[in-house]
Amino acid sequence: MKIIMLGAPGAGKGTQAKMIADKYALPHVSTGDIFRANLKEGTELGMKVKAYMDQGALVPDELTVEILLDRVSKDDCKNGYVLDGFPRTIPQAEVLDKELEKLGDAVDLAIDVEVPDENIVRRMSGRRACVKCGATYHVEHIPPKQEGICDRCGAELIQRDDDKPETVQKRLSVYHEQTAPLIDYYTKKGILKTVDGTQDMDAVFGAITAIIDRH
Ligand code: ADP
Ligand code: AMP
């Protein structure tokens, strides 16, 4: 099963994608996580994407598509995957569809986690991420058991550089201009499903698993 998570930055795509990946034994593929890992390691790719990420802009399609196609060609993706943060533009979606078509395959579901802009800023300013395993928390809504420490692996929790309020506004406008058109794109393909992302994490997950199990 190939699932795409859609939604504004901070809507809860990553949180839900990790839960889906665990329950259905699918790899969780996040282009943002791949870029952040490269930034941390100081690779050539990390250096190329840094300025875009710092500004809250999108990394160019050519670069992003290459990274994504390489990742999903790996063995662990042969029975499907959950994409989180990709595609973010119509050209990215078109390339993915064409590549899958060559294999006689297609995306099964695009799940849009809907959260209004006014909730997004609060979500992102309270987001904390584990430096080691990438688990995400929220200081108010989904706090770790011990402040500043990851429940899963015990490493330190940090605030992402691009979660500062100025960058969040920029990312939201980029989302509305470049990513939101994908809702229409997948609606036309008949695979878009929408869930109310303002509910608590488990209720959102319940709505998503109902969709997947019906599919
Ligand atoms: P995205 O991957 O869409 O950018 P995340 O999954 O990282 O978003 O979630 C953004 C922030 O909101 C995180 O701090 C996360 O813990 C929190 N969060 C996720 N889902 C919910 C929810 N249903 N209710 C409240 N907070 C949530
Ligand atoms: P995310 O972790 O999904 O919020 O992504 C963090 C940042 O990585 C974004 O603000 C972009 O700069 C970059 N990024 C992640 N995925 C993509 C993508 N599919 N296309 C372009 N840029 C991306």
mmCIF file of C-alpha atoms and ligand atoms in Angstrom:
data_model
loop_
_atom_site.group_PDB
_atom_site.id
_atom_site.type_symbol
_atom_site.label_atom_id
_atom_site.label_comp_id
_atom_site.label_asym_id
_atom_site.label_seq_id
_atom_site.Cartn_x
_atom_site.Cartn_y
_atom_site.Cartn_z
ATOM 1 C CA MET A 1 0.000 0.000 0.000
ATOM 2 C CA LYS A 2 1.319 3.432 -0.991
ATOM 3 C CA ILE A 3 -0.021 6.260 1.109
ATOM 4 C CA ILE A 4 0.617 9.996 0.813
ATOM 5 C CA MET A 5 0.110 12.300 3.791
ATOM 6 C CA LEU A 6 -1.049 15.773 2.818
ATOM 7 C CA GLY A 7 -1.575 18.784 5.040
ATOM 8 C CA ALA A 8 -0.074 22.078 6.137
ATOM 9 C CA PRO A 9 3.262 22.082 7.939
ATOM 10 C CA GLY A 10 2.468 21.187 11.552
ATOM 11 C CA ALA A 11 -0.870 19.526 10.742
ATOM 12 C CA GLY A 12 0.330 16.261 12.235
ATOM 13 C CA LYS A 13 1.450 14.382 9.090
ATOM 14 C CA GLY A 14 4.636 13.095 10.668
ATOM 15 C CA THR A 15 2.911 12.076 13.900
ATOM 16 C CA GLN A 16 0.288 10.091 11.988
ATOM 17 C CA ALA A 17 2.735 8.717 9.396
ATOM 18 C CA LYS A 18 4.844 7.163 12.171
ATOM 19 C CA MET A 19 1.741 5.556 13.716
ATOM 20 C CA ILE A 20 0.601 4.209 10.324
ATOM 21 C CA ALA A 21 4.100 2.895 9.624
ATOM 22 C CA ASP A 22 4.132 1.014 12.953
ATOM 23 C CA LYS A 23 0.644 -0.452 12.632
ATOM 24 C CA TYR A 24 0.866 -1.543 8.989
ATOM 25 C CA ALA A 25 4.603 -2.357 8.946
ATOM 26 C CA LEU A 26 5.369 0.140 6.194
ATOM 27 C CA PRO A 27 8.451 2.344 5.955
ATOM 28 C CA HIS A 28 7.879 6.003 6.881
ATOM 29 C CA VAL A 29 9.525 8.123 4.203
ATOM 30 C CA SER A 30 9.893 11.807 5.086
ATOM 31 C CA THR A 31 11.843 14.059 2.731
ATOM 32 C CA GLY A 32 12.143 16.595 5.582
ATOM 33 C CA ASP A 33 13.763 13.925 7.805
ATOM 34 C CA ILE A 34 16.141 12.924 4.994
ATOM 35 C CA PHE A 35 17.157 16.565 4.482
ATOM 36 C CA ARG A 36 17.587 17.162 8.247
ATOM 37 C CA ALA A 37 19.751 14.031 8.610
ATOM 38 C CA ASN A 38 21.973 15.327 5.777
ATOM 39 C CA LEU A 39 22.178 18.779 7.362
ATOM 40 C CA LYS A 40 23.239 17.231 10.647
ATOM 41 C CA GLU A 41 25.913 15.105 8.981
ATOM 42 C CA GLY A 42 27.133 18.047 6.884
ATOM 43 C CA THR A 43 26.853 16.165 3.586
ATOM 44 C CA GLU A 44 26.931 17.826 0.164
ATOM 45 C CA LEU A 45 23.154 17.398 -0.072
ATOM 46 C CA GLY A 46 22.792 18.980 3.384
ATOM 47 C CA MET A 47 24.768 22.018 2.226
ATOM 48 C CA LYS A 48 22.630 22.340 -0.889
ATOM 49 C CA VAL A 49 19.303 22.310 0.988
ATOM 50 C CA LYS A 50 20.244 24.402 4.046
ATOM 51 C CA ALA A 51 19.417 27.863 2.694
ATOM 52 C CA TYR A 52 15.996 26.760 1.400
ATOM 53 C CA MET A 53 15.043 25.087 4.670
ATOM 54 C CA ASP A 54 16.273 27.987 6.810
ATOM 55 C CA GLN A 55 14.085 30.360 4.815
ATOM 56 C CA GLY A 56 11.039 28.113 4.920
ATOM 57 C CA ALA A 57 11.192 27.738 1.134
ATOM 58 C CA LEU A 58 10.867 24.486 -0.787
ATOM 59 C CA VAL A 59 13.961 22.633 -1.933
ATOM 60 C CA PRO A 60 13.960 22.597 -5.785
ATOM 61 C CA ASP A 61 11.904 19.816 -7.367
ATOM 62 C CA GLU A 62 14.808 18.202 -9.279
ATOM 63 C CA LEU A 63 16.801 17.640 -6.124
ATOM 64 C CA THR A 64 13.834 16.502 -4.013
ATOM 65 C CA VAL A 65 12.519 14.104 -6.647
ATOM 66 C CA GLU A 66 15.924 12.486 -7.084
ATOM 67 C CA ILE A 67 16.266 11.899 -3.326
ATOM 68 C CA LEU A 68 12.731 10.521 -3.040
ATOM 69 C CA LEU A 69 12.950 8.172 -6.031
ATOM 70 C CA ASP A 70 16.234 6.833 -4.756
ATOM 71 C CA ARG A 71 14.693 6.191 -1.308
ATOM 72 C CA VAL A 72 11.565 4.401 -2.573
ATOM 73 C CA SER A 73 13.626 2.199 -4.883
ATOM 74 C CA LYS A 74 15.143 0.518 -1.820
ATOM 75 C CA ASP A 75 14.163 -3.011 -0.927
ATOM 76 C CA ASP A 76 12.165 -2.123 2.181
ATOM 77 C CA CYS A 77 9.768 -0.050 0.022
ATOM 78 C CA LYS A 78 8.774 -2.858 -2.321
ATOM 79 C CA ASN A 79 5.489 -3.565 -0.560
ATOM 80 C CA GLY A 80 4.602 0.076 -0.082
ATOM 81 C CA TYR A 81 5.363 3.098 2.080
ATOM 82 C CA VAL A 82 3.924 6.147 3.794
ATOM 83 C CA LEU A 83 5.123 9.405 2.237
ATOM 84 C CA ASP A 84 5.254 12.363 4.598
ATOM 85 C CA GLY A 85 6.132 15.774 3.153
ATOM 86 C CA PHE A 86 6.298 14.519 -0.429
ATOM 87 C CA PRO A 87 4.905 15.487 -2.899
ATOM 88 C CA ARG A 88 4.742 19.195 -2.101
ATOM 89 C CA THR A 89 4.241 20.497 -5.656
ATOM 90 C CA ILE A 90 2.244 19.348 -8.682
ATOM 91 C CA PRO A 91 5.437 18.543 -10.682
ATOM 92 C CA GLN A 92 6.638 16.302 -7.806
ATOM 93 C CA ALA A 93 3.305 14.457 -7.826
ATOM 94 C CA GLU A 94 3.447 14.043 -11.596
ATOM 95 C CA VAL A 95 6.946 12.561 -11.520
ATOM 96 C CA LEU A 96 5.941 10.109 -8.785
ATOM 97 C CA ASP A 97 2.858 9.035 -10.764
ATOM 98 C CA LYS A 98 4.896 8.561 -13.948
ATOM 99 C CA GLU A 99 7.550 6.515 -12.193
ATOM 100 C CA LEU A 100 4.923 4.293 -10.560
ATOM 101 C CA GLU A 101 3.076 3.937 -13.842
ATOM 102 C CA LYS A 102 6.252 2.560 -15.455
ATOM 103 C CA LEU A 103 6.082 -0.210 -12.837
ATOM 104 C CA GLY A 104 2.357 -0.754 -13.444
ATOM 105 C CA ASP A 105 1.708 0.715 -10.038
ATOM 106 C CA ALA A 106 -0.023 3.750 -8.483
ATOM 107 C CA VAL A 107 -0.561 5.639 -5.233
ATOM 108 C CA ASP A 108 -3.437 4.061 -3.255
ATOM 109 C CA LEU A 109 -4.503 6.856 -0.926
ATOM 110 C CA ALA A 110 -3.761 10.540 -0.338
ATOM 111 C CA ILE A 111 -4.840 11.460 3.194
ATOM 112 C CA ASP A 112 -5.282 15.159 3.881
ATOM 113 C CA VAL A 113 -4.924 16.041 7.562
ATOM 114 C CA GLU A 114 -6.949 19.245 7.767
ATOM 115 C CA VAL A 115 -6.020 21.856 10.377
ATOM 116 C CA PRO A 116 -6.872 25.578 10.075
ATOM 117 C CA ASP A 117 -3.981 28.059 9.890
ATOM 118 C CA GLU A 118 -4.813 29.593 13.279
ATOM 119 C CA ASN A 119 -4.046 26.260 15.020
ATOM 120 C CA ILE A 120 -0.861 25.678 13.032
ATOM 121 C CA VAL A 121 1.285 28.388 14.613
ATOM 122 C CA ARG A 122 0.554 26.992 18.111
ATOM 123 C CA ARG A 123 1.284 23.453 16.933
ATOM 124 C CA MET A 124 4.617 24.393 15.450
ATOM 125 C CA SER A 125 5.831 26.690 18.207
ATOM 126 C CA GLY A 126 5.257 23.861 20.715
ATOM 127 C CA ARG A 127 6.806 21.131 18.559
ATOM 128 C CA ARG A 128 9.895 19.411 19.931
ATOM 129 C CA ALA A 129 11.847 16.734 18.088
ATOM 130 C CA CYS A 130 14.314 14.127 19.269
ATOM 131 C CA VAL A 131 17.837 14.791 17.978
ATOM 132 C CA LYS A 132 18.484 11.056 17.734
ATOM 133 C CA CYS A 133 15.375 9.105 16.670
ATOM 134 C CA GLY A 134 13.232 11.917 15.212
ATOM 135 C CA ALA A 135 10.201 11.267 17.474
ATOM 136 C CA THR A 136 8.039 14.397 17.808
ATOM 137 C CA TYR A 137 6.256 15.835 20.816
ATOM 138 C CA HIS A 138 4.277 18.926 21.685
ATOM 139 C CA VAL A 139 4.995 20.803 24.904
ATOM 140 C CA GLU A 140 1.254 21.086 25.725
ATOM 141 C CA HIS A 141 -0.627 18.519 23.632
ATOM 142 C CA ILE A 142 1.752 15.563 23.443
ATOM 143 C CA PRO A 143 4.381 16.157 26.152
ATOM 144 C CA PRO A 144 7.219 13.714 26.825
ATOM 145 C CA LYS A 145 7.152 12.006 30.235
ATOM 146 C CA GLN A 146 10.238 13.963 31.265
ATOM 147 C CA GLU A 147 10.667 17.496 29.941
ATOM 148 C CA GLY A 148 13.289 17.802 27.203
ATOM 149 C CA ILE A 149 13.945 14.022 27.018
ATOM 150 C CA CYS A 150 12.705 11.573 24.372
ATOM 151 C CA ASP A 151 10.409 8.810 25.757
ATOM 152 C CA ARG A 152 11.571 6.400 23.068
ATOM 153 C CA CYS A 153 15.352 6.692 23.201
ATOM 154 C CA GLY A 154 16.277 9.042 26.066
ATOM 155 C CA ALA A 155 18.057 11.592 23.835
ATOM 156 C CA GLU A 156 17.592 15.371 23.937
ATOM 157 C CA LEU A 157 14.525 17.129 22.501
ATOM 158 C CA ILE A 158 15.081 20.329 20.531
ATOM 159 C CA GLN A 159 13.034 22.947 18.712
ATOM 160 C CA ARG A 160 13.507 22.889 14.930
ATOM 161 C CA ASP A 161 15.147 26.046 13.525
ATOM 162 C CA ASP A 162 12.390 26.390 10.954
ATOM 163 C CA ASP A 163 9.657 26.297 13.647
ATOM 164 C CA LYS A 164 10.340 29.924 14.646
ATOM 165 C CA PRO A 165 7.214 32.098 14.148
ATOM 166 C CA GLU A 166 8.658 34.135 11.213
ATOM 167 C CA THR A 167 9.574 30.971 9.297
ATOM 168 C CA VAL A 168 6.258 29.304 10.137
ATOM 169 C CA GLN A 169 4.334 32.126 8.411
ATOM 170 C CA LYS A 170 6.502 31.775 5.321
ATOM 171 C CA ARG A 171 6.050 27.973 5.275
ATOM 172 C CA LEU A 172 2.301 28.383 5.578
ATOM 173 C CA SER A 173 2.148 30.717 2.603
ATOM 174 C CA VAL A 174 4.374 28.355 0.592
ATOM 175 C CA TYR A 175 1.964 25.547 1.543
ATOM 176 C CA HIS A 176 -1.091 27.460 0.299
ATOM 177 C CA GLU A 177 0.583 28.498 -2.956
ATOM 178 C CA GLN A 178 2.447 25.352 -3.941
ATOM 179 C CA THR A 179 1.174 22.350 -1.972
ATOM 180 C CA ALA A 180 -2.573 22.894 -1.409
ATOM 181 C CA PRO A 181 -3.260 22.458 -5.177
ATOM 182 C CA LEU A 182 -2.415 18.774 -4.625
ATOM 183 C CA ILE A 183 -5.761 18.382 -2.841
ATOM 184 C CA ASP A 184 -7.488 19.045 -6.140
ATOM 185 C CA TYR A 185 -4.964 16.870 -8.012
ATOM 186 C CA TYR A 186 -5.698 13.795 -5.877
ATOM 187 C CA THR A 187 -9.425 14.524 -5.691
ATOM 188 C CA LYS A 188 -9.510 14.295 -9.498
ATOM 189 C CA LYS A 189 -7.707 10.963 -9.295
ATOM 190 C CA GLY A 190 -10.399 9.760 -6.878
ATOM 191 C CA ILE A 191 -7.974 8.836 -4.079
ATOM 192 C CA LEU A 192 -8.214 11.840 -1.738
ATOM 193 C CA LYS A 193 -9.519 11.253 1.796
ATOM 194 C CA THR A 194 -9.840 14.036 4.348
ATOM 195 C CA VAL A 195 -9.562 13.735 8.111
ATOM 196 C CA ASP A 196 -10.196 16.381 10.761
ATOM 197 C CA GLY A 197 -6.705 17.010 12.144
ATOM 198 C CA THR A 198 -7.927 19.227 15.003
ATOM 199 C CA GLN A 199 -8.994 16.172 17.001
ATOM 200 C CA ASP A 200 -6.580 14.572 19.440
ATOM 201 C CA MET A 201 -3.844 12.360 18.039
ATOM 202 C CA ASP A 202 -5.643 9.051 18.720
ATOM 203 C CA ALA A 203 -8.939 10.237 17.229
ATOM 204 C CA VAL A 204 -7.142 11.358 14.054
ATOM 205 C CA PHE A 205 -5.435 7.967 13.909
ATOM 206 C CA GLY A 206 -8.787 6.207 14.354
ATOM 207 C CA ALA A 207 -10.191 8.100 11.364
ATOM 208 C CA ILE A 208 -7.129 7.234 9.278
ATOM 209 C CA THR A 209 -7.096 3.525 10.129
ATOM 210 C CA ALA A 210 -10.819 3.333 9.264
ATOM 211 C CA ILE A 211 -9.978 4.727 5.805
ATOM 212 C CA ILE A 212 -7.033 2.366 5.288
ATOM 213 C CA ASP A 213 -8.950 -0.679 6.506
ATOM 214 C CA ARG A 214 -11.864 0.089 4.163
ATOM 215 C CA HIS A 215 -9.510 0.416 1.203
HETATM 216 P P1 ADP B 1 3.853 17.771 10.332
HETATM 217 O O1 ADP B 1 4.601 16.497 10.134
HETATM 218 O O2 ADP B 1 2.560 17.827 9.578
HETATM 219 O O3 ADP B 1 4.688 18.992 10.113
HETATM 220 P P2 ADP B 1 3.888 16.993 13.173
HETATM 221 O O4 ADP B 1 3.372 15.600 13.119
HETATM 222 O O5 ADP B 1 5.325 17.196 13.446
HETATM 223 O O6 ADP B 1 3.411 17.832 11.861
HETATM 224 O O7 ADP B 1 3.016 17.766 14.278
HETATM 225 C C1 ADP B 1 3.235 19.155 14.566
HETATM 226 C C2 ADP B 1 3.129 19.394 16.075
HETATM 227 O O8 ADP B 1 1.778 19.170 16.508
HETATM 228 C C3 ADP B 1 4.003 18.453 16.908
HETATM 229 O O9 ADP B 1 4.460 19.170 18.037
HETATM 230 C C4 ADP B 1 3.046 17.323 17.315
HETATM 231 O O10 ADP B 1 3.442 16.706 18.530
HETATM 232 C C5 ADP B 1 1.729 18.091 17.470
HETATM 233 N N1 ADP B 1 0.547 17.302 17.114
HETATM 234 C C6 ADP B 1 0.446 16.336 16.152
HETATM 235 N N2 ADP B 1 -0.811 15.831 16.113
HETATM 236 C C7 ADP B 1 -1.526 16.529 17.046
HETATM 237 C C8 ADP B 1 -2.901 16.499 17.481
HETATM 238 N N3 ADP B 1 -3.792 15.667 16.901
HETATM 239 N N4 ADP B 1 -3.285 17.350 18.440
HETATM 240 C C9 ADP B 1 -2.375 18.207 19.005
HETATM 241 N N5 ADP B 1 -1.087 18.294 18.643
HETATM 242 C C10 ADP B 1 -0.661 17.475 17.677
HETATM 243 P P1 AMP B 2 9.063 18.961 6.790
HETATM 244 O O1 AMP B 2 9.900 18.226 7.760
HETATM 245 O O2 AMP B 2 8.224 18.067 5.922
HETATM 246 O O3 AMP B 2 8.242 20.062 7.446
HETATM 247 O O4 AMP B 2 10.065 19.684 5.777
HETATM 248 C C1 AMP B 2 11.015 20.650 6.239
HETATM 249 C C2 AMP B 2 11.581 21.435 5.059
HETATM 250 O O5 AMP B 2 12.274 20.548 4.162
HETATM 251 C C3 AMP B 2 10.569 22.166 4.170
HETATM 252 O O6 AMP B 2 10.190 23.441 4.700
HETATM 253 C C4 AMP B 2 11.343 22.266 2.861
HETATM 254 O O7 AMP B 2 12.328 23.285 2.916
HETATM 255 C C5 AMP B 2 12.084 20.930 2.804
HETATM 256 N N1 AMP B 2 11.265 19.881 2.126
HETATM 257 C C6 AMP B 2 10.791 18.736 2.687
HETATM 258 N N2 AMP B 2 10.098 18.009 1.787
HETATM 259 C C7 AMP B 2 10.119 18.723 0.629
HETATM 260 C C8 AMP B 2 9.568 18.528 -0.668
HETATM 261 N N3 AMP B 2 8.830 17.433 -0.966
HETATM 262 N N4 AMP B 2 9.797 19.471 -1.616
HETATM 263 C C9 AMP B 2 10.539 20.553 -1.345
HETATM 264 N N5 AMP B 2 11.071 20.827 -0.143
HETATM 265 C C10 AMP B 2 10.884 19.916 0.845
#
